[in-house]
Short mmCIF file of C-alpha atoms in Angstrom, two decimals:
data_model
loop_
_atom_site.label_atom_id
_atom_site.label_comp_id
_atom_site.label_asym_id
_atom_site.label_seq_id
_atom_site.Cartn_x
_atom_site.Cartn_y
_atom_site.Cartn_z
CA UNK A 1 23.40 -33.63 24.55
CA UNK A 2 20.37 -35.39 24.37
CA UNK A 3 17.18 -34.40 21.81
CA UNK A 4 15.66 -33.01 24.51
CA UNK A 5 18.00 -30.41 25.40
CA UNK A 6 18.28 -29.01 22.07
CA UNK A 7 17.08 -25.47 21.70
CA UNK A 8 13.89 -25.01 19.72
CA UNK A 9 13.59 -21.82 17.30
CA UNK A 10 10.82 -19.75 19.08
CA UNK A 11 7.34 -18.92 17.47
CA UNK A 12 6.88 -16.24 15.42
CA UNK A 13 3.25 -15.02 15.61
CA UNK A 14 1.23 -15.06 12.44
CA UNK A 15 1.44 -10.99 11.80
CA UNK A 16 5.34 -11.39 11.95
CA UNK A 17 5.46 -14.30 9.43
CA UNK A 18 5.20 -12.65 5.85
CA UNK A 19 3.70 -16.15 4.44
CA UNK A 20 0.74 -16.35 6.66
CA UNK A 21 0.53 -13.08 7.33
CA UNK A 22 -0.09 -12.00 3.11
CA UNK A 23 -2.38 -15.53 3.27
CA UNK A 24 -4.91 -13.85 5.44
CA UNK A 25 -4.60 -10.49 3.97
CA UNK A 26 -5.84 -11.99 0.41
CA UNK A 27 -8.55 -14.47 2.63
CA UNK A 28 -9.81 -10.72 3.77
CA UNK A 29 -9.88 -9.29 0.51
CA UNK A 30 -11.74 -11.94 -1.40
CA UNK A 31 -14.07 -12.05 2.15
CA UNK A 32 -14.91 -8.32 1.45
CA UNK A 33 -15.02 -8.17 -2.47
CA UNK A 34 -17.55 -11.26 -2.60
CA UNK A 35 -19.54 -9.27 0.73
CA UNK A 36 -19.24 -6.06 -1.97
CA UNK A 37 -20.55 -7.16 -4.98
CA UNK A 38 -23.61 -9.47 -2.74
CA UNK A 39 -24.57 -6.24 -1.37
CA UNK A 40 -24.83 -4.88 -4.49
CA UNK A 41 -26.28 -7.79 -6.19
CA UNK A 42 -29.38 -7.44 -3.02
CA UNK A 43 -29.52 -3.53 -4.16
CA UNK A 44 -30.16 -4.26 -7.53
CA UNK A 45 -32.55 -7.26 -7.31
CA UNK A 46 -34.80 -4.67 -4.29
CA UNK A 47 -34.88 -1.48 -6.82
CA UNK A 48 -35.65 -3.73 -9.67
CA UNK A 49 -38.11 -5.67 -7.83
CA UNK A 50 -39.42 -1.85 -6.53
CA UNK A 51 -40.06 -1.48 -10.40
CA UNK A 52 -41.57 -4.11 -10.97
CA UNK A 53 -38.76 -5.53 -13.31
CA UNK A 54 -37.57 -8.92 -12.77
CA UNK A 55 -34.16 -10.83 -13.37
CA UNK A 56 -33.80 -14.27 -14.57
CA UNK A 57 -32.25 -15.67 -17.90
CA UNK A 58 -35.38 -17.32 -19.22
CA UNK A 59 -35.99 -14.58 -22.21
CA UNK A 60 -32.85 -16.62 -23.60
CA UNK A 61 -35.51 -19.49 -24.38
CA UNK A 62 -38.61 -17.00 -25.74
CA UNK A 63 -38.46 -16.50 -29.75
CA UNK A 64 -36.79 -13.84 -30.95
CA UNK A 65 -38.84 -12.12 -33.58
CA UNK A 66 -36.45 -10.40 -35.40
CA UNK A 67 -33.78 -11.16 -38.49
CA UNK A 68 -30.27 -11.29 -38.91
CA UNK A 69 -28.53 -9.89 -41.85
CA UNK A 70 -25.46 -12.43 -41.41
CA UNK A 71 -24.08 -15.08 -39.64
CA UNK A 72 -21.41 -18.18 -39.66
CA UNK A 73 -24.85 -20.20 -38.23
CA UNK A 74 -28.25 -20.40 -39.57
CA UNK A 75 -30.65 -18.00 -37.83
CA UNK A 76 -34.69 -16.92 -38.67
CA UNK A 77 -36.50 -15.37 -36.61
CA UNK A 78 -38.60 -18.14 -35.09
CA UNK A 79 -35.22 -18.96 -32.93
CA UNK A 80 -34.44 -17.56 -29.74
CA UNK A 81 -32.78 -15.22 -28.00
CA UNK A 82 -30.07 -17.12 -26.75
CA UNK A 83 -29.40 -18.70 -30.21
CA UNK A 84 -29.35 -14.97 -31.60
CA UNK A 85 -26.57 -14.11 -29.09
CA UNK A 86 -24.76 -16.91 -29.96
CA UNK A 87 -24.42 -15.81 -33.82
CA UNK A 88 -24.06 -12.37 -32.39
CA UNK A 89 -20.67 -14.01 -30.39
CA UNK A 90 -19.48 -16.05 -33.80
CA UNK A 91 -19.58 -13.23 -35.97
CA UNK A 92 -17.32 -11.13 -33.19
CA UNK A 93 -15.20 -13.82 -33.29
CA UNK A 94 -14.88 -14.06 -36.83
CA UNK A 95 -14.10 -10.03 -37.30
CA UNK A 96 -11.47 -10.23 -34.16
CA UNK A 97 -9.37 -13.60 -35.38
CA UNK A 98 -9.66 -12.40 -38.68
CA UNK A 99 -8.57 -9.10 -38.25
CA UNK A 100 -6.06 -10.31 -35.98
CA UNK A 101 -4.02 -12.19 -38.22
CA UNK A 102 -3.88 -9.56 -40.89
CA UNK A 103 -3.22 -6.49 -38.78
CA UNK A 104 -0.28 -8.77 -37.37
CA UNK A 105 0.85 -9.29 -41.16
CA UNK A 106 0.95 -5.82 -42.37
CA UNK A 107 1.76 -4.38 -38.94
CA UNK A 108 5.07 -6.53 -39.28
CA UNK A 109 5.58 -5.48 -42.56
CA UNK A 110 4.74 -1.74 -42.12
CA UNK A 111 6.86 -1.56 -39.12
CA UNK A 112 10.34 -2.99 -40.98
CA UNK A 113 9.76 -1.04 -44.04
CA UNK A 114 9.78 2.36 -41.41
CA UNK A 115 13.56 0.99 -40.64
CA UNK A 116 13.87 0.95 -44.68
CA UNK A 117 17.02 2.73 -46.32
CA UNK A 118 15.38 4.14 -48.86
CA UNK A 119 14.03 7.40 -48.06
CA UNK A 120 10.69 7.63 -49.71
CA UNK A 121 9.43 4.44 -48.42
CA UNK A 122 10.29 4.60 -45.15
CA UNK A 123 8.37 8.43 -45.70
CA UNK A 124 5.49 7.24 -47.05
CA UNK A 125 5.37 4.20 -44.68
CA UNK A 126 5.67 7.14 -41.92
CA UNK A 127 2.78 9.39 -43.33
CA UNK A 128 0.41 6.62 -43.49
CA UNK A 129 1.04 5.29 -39.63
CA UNK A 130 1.15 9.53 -38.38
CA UNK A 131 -2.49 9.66 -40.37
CA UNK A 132 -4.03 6.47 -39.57
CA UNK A 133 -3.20 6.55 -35.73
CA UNK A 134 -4.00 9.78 -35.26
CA UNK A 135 -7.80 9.75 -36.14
CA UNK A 136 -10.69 8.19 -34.33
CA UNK A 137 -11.04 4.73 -34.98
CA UNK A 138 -15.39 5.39 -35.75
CA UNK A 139 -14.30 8.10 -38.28
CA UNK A 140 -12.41 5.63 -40.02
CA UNK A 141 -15.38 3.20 -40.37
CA UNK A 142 -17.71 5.74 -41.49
CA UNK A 143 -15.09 6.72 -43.95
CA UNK A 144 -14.66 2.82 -44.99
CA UNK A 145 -18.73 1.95 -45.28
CA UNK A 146 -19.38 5.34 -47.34
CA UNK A 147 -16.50 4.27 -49.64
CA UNK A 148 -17.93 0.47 -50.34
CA UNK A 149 -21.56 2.28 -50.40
CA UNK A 150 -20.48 4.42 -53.47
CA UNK A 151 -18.53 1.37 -55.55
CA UNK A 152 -20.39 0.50 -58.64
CA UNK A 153 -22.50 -1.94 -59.00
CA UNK A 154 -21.81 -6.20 -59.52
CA UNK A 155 -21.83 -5.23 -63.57
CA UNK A 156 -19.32 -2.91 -62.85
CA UNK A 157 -17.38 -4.73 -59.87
CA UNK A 158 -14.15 -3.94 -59.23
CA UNK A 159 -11.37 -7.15 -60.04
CA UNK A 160 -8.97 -6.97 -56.49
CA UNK A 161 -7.53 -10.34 -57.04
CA UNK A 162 -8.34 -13.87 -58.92
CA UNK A 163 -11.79 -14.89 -58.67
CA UNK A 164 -12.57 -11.59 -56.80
CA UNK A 165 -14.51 -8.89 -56.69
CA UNK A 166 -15.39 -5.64 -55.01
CA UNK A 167 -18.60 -3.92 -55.17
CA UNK A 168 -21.20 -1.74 -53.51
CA UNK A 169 -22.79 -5.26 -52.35
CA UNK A 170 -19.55 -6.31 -50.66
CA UNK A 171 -17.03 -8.58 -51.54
CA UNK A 172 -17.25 -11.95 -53.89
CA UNK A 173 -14.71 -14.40 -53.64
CA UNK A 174 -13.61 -18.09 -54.44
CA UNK A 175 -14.77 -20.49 -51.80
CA UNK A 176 -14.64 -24.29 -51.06
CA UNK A 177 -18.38 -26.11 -51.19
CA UNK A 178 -18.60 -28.21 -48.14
CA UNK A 179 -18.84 -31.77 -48.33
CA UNK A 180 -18.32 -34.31 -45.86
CA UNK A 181 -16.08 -36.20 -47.60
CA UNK A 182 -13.81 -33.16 -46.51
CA UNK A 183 -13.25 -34.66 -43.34
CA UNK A 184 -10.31 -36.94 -43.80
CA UNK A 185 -8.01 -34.02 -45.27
CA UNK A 186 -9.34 -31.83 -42.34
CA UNK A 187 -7.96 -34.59 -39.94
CA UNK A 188 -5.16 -34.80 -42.12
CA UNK A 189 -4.81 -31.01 -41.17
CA UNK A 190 -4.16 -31.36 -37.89
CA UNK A 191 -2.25 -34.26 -38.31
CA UNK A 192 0.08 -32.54 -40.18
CA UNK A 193 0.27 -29.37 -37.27
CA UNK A 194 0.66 -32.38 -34.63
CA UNK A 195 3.53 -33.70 -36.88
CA UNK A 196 5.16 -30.16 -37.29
CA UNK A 197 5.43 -29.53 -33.41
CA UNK A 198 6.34 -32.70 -32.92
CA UNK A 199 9.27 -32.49 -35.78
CA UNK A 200 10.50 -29.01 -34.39
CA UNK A 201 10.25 -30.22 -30.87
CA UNK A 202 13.16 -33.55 -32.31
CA UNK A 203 15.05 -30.77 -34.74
CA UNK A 204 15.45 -28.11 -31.52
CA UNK A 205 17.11 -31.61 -29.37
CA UNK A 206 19.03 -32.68 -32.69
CA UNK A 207 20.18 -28.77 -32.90
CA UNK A 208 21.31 -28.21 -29.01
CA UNK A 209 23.11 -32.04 -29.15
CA UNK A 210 24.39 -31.82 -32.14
CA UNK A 211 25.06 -27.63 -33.51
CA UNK A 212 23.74 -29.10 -37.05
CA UNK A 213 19.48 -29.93 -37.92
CA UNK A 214 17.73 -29.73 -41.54
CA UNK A 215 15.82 -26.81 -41.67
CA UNK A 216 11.87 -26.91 -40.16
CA UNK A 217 9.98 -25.02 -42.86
CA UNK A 218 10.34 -27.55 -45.75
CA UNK A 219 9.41 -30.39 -43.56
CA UNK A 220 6.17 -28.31 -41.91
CA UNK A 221 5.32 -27.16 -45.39
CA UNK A 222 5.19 -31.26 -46.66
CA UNK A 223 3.30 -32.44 -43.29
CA UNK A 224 0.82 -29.20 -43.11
CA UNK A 225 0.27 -29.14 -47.17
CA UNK A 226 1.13 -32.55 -48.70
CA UNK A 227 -0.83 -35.19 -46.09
CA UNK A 228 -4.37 -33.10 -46.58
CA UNK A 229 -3.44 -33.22 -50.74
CA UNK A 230 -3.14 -36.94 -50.14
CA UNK A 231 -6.24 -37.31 -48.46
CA UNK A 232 -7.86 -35.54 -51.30
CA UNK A 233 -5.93 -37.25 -53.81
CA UNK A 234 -6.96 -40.60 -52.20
CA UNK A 235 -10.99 -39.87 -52.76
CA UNK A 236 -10.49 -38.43 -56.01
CA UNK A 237 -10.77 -34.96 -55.10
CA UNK A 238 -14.22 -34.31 -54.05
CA UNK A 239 -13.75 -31.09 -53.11
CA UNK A 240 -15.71 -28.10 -55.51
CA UNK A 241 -14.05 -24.75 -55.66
CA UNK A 242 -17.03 -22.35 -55.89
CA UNK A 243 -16.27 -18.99 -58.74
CA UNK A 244 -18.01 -16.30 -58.28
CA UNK A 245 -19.18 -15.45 -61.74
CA UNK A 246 -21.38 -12.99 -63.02
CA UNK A 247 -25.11 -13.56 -64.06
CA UNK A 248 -27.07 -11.15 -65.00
CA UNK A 249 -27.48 -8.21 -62.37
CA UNK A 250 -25.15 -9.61 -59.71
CA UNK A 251 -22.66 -12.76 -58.75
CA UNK A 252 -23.73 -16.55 -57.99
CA UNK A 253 -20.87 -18.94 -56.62
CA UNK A 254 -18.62 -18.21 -54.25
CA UNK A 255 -18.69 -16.18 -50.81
CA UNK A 256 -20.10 -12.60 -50.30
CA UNK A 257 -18.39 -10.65 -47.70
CA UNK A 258 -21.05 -8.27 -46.79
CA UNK A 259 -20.24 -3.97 -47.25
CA UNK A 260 -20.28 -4.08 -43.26
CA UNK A 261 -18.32 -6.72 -42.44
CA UNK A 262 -15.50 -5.74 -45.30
CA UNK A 263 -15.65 -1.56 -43.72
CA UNK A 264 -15.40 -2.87 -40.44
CA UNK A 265 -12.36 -5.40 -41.01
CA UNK A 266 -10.92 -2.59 -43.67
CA UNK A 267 -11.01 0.20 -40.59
CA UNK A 268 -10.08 -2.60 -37.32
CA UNK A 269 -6.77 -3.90 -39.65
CA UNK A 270 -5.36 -0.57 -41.01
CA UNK A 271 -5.99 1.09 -37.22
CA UNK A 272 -4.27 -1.72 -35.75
CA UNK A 273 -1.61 -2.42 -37.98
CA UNK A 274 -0.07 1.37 -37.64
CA UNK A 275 0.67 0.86 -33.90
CA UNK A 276 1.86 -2.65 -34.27
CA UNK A 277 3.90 -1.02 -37.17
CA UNK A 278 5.76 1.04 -34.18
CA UNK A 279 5.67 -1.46 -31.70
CA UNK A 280 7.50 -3.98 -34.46
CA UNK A 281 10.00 -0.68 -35.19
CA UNK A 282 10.19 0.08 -31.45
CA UNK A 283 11.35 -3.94 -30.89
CA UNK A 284 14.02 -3.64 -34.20
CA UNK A 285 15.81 -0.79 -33.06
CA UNK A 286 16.25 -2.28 -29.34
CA UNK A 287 18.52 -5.09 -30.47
CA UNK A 288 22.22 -3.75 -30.15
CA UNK A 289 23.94 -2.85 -33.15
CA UNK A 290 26.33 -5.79 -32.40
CA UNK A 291 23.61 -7.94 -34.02
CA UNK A 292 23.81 -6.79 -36.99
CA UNK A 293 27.31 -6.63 -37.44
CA UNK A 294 28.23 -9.78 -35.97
CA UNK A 295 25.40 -11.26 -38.22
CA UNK A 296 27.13 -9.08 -41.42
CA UNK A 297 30.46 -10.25 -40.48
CA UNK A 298 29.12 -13.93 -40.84
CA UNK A 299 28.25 -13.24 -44.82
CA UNK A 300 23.90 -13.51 -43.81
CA UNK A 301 21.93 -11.94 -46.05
CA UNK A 302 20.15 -8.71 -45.16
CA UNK A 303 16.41 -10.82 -44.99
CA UNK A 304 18.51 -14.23 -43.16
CA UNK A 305 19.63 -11.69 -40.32
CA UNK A 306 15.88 -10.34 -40.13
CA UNK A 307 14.51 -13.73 -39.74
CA UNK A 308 17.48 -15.94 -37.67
CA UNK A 309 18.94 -13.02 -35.78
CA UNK A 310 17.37 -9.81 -34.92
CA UNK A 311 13.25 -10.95 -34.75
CA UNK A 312 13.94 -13.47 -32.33
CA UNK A 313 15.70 -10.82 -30.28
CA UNK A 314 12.87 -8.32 -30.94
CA UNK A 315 9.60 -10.41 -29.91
CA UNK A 316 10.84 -10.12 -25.89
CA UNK A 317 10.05 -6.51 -26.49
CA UNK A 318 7.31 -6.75 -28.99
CA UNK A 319 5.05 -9.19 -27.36
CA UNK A 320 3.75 -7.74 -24.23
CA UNK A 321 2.39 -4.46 -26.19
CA UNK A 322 0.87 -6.32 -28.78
CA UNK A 323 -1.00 -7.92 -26.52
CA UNK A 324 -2.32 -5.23 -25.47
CA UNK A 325 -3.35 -4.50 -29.70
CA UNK A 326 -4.99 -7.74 -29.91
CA UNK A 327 -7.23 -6.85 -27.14
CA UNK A 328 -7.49 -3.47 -27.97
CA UNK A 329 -9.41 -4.79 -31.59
CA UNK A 330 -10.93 -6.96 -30.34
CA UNK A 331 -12.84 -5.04 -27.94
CA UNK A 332 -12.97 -2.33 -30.56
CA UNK A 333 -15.14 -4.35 -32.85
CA UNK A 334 -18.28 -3.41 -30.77
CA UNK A 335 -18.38 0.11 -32.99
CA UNK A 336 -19.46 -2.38 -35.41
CA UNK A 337 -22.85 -1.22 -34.28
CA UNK A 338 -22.55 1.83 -35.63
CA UNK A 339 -22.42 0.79 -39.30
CA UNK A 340 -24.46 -2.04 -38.90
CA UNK A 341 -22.39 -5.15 -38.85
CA UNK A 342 -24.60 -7.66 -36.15
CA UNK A 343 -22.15 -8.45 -33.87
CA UNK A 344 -22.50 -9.43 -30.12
CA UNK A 345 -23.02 -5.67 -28.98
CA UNK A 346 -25.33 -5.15 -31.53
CA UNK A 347 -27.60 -8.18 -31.21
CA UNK A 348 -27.96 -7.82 -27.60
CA UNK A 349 -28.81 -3.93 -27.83
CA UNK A 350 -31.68 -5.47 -30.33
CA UNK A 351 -32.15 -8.25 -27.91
CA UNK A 352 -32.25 -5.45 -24.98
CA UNK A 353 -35.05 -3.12 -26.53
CA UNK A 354 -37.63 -6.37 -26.97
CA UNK A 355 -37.32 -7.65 -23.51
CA UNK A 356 -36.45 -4.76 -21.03
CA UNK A 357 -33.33 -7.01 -19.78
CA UNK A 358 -30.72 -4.23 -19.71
CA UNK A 359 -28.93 -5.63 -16.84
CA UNK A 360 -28.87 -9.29 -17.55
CA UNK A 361 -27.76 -8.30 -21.48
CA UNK A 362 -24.63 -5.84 -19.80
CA UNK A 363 -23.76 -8.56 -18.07
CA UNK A 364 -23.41 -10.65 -20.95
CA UNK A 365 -21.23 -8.53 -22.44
CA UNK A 366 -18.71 -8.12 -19.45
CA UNK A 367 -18.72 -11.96 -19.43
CA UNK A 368 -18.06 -12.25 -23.24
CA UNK A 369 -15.62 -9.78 -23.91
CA UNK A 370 -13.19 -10.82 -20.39
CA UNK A 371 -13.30 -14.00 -20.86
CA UNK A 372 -11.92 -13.69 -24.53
CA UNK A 373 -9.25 -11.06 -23.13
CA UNK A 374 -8.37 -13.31 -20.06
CA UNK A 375 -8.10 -15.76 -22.98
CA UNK A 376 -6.10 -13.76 -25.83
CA UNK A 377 -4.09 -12.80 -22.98
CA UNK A 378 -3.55 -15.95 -20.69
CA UNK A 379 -2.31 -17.32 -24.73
CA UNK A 380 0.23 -14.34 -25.11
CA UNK A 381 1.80 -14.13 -21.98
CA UNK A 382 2.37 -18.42 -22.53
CA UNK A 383 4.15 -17.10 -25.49
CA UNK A 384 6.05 -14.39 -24.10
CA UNK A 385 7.50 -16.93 -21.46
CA UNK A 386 8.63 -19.56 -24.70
CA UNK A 387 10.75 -16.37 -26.21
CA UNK A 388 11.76 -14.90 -23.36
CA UNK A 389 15.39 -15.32 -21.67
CA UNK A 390 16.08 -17.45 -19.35
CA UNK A 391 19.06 -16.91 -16.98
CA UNK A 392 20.93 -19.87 -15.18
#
């Protein structure tokens, strides 16, 4: 039989083929979404024009005329707009990573002393998770700021730690002076990270060839800690470890937390940390009981079986809802506003009042706060695919 005669498969038209046919069903969805929001976008700019009103970003470059209590950048009010969104952005930032990592840490630690033994703590533990999660978040924060508002005075400043204070001016504590001879040990810094993946990376490869690595911590601890102390040591320490001491009727040295910003990370990390407490539970109690007695019948300690055995277990059902808590604070740090902390929402409601741009300033928002979920959550589901299991 020649090549000729062979019989060719016949064509399947384009509705029948579940490739192209799915192909042009998303081409015709993104066709009518982008047709959707033009429309729209034509309504808005005729009624607005209708009014008078006019859209364009160009009140981002007029100055701004008005102060900022705070910020991680300089700001008067002879900038602009733009550059007072900007420190409106940085100081969300700063309250959602922040807040982050400590409603992670006592989240984690809330959540495996509910699983304690001993009665009263794990009652206690309970109480404070039932109370916390069960009360409106802006109650909380009202509850926080009137607190720090009726602290004595800096003469009278509460001691919470060494070198710190708290007070109804906020919080005072130790702080490096920049200089730039700080730079080597900051490369140093991430030197030392780069090292540490790159050593855990060799140690996971030694582990799987071999059943037998030294342990990772020691040897992240010496890159992450000791190459920055020998960058230091190398210029003679330059760097200046600002006190906070008292002078007569308040504190100089050091870093002020303001009596917003420490109410508004107070109320964002308790809030959180309760229902990370029973999503860290909800992950513990998943892992079969096997675990722990297989772990038991190898002589691990109770904390060694935590840590080696049932955690790693437990993030493939903690992750994807605390995901969902990281965005969740984040996004909650907009009722900021209501105590007066100047974050991004409320800059750009100030921002909003002087120059009648309500719709460009919404839109900034939506921008802002999706990208840093798509972000937070593009990071977290990378993670979730690391710990999850794989099946061959």
């Amino acid at each position: 039989m020649t090549t000729t005669d062979r019989p060719t498969a016949p064509k399947t038209a384009f509705w029948n083929d579940p490739v192209k046919r799915g192909l042009a069903l998303q081409t015709g969805l993104v066709v009518f979404v982008v047709m959707v929001v033009w429309a729209a976008f034509n309504n808005m700019s005729a009624n607005m024009l209708a009014r008078g009103l006019a859209f364009g970003w160009d009140y981002l470059g007029r100055q701004a005329n008005f102060a900022i209590g705070e910020g991680l950048i300089s700001f008067a009010p002879t900038d602009t707009y733009g550059r007072a969104v900007l420190v409106g952005l940085l100081n969300t930032l700063r309250i959602a990573v922040v807040g982050i990592v400590l409603a992670t840490l006592l989240g984690v630690a809330v959540g495996v002393m509910r699983l304690s033994s001993n009665p009263l703590l794990a009652r206690i533990v309970a109480g404070y998770v039932e109370v916390v999660r069960n009360t409106p978040l802006l109650l909380q924060l009202f509850l926080w700021y009137a607190i720090i508002n009726a602290l004595p005075g800096p003469r009278q400043a509460l001691p919470v730690g060494p070198g710190m204070f708290l007070s109804n001016r906020g919080m005072k504590m130790p702080w490096v002076e920049w200089s730039p001879a700080l730079w080597p040990a900051i490369w140093a810094l991430v030197a030392g990270l780069v090292a540490s993946i790159v050593a855990a990376k060799a140690l996971k490869r030694r582990r799987e060839a071999t059943g037998d690595a030294p342990p990772l911590l020691p040897i992240a601890a010496g890159l992450i800690i000791g190459l920055p102390f020998l960058a230091l040591a190398a210029q003679g320490f330059p760097a200046t470890l600002s006190v906070p001491v008292l002078q007569g009727f308040n504190f100089s040295g050091g870093v002020e937390l303001s009596p917003e910003f420490v109410a508004l990370l107070l109320g964002l990390v308790l809030y959180t940390a309760a229902f990370i407490a029973e999503i860290v539970r909800g992950g513990i109690v998943s892992v079969s009981k096997g675990q722990w007695e297989a772990a038991n019948a190898l002589g691990l300690p109770a904390p060694r079986i935590m840590r080696l055995v049932i955690l790693p277990q437990a993030l493939r059902v903690i992750i994807p809802p605390l995901t969902s808590q990281y965005l969740n604070l984040t996004k909650n740090s907009s009722l900021a506003v209501a105590i007066g902390y100047p974050d991004l929402v409320h800059v750009s409601n100030t921002t909003m009042n002087q120059t009648g741009r309500a719709v460009e300033v919404i839109l900034v928002f939506a921008v802002v706060y999706l990208t840093i979920s798509l972000v937070t959550s593009a990071f977290m589901n990378w993670y979730n695919g690391r710990v999850a299991i794989r099946e061959r």
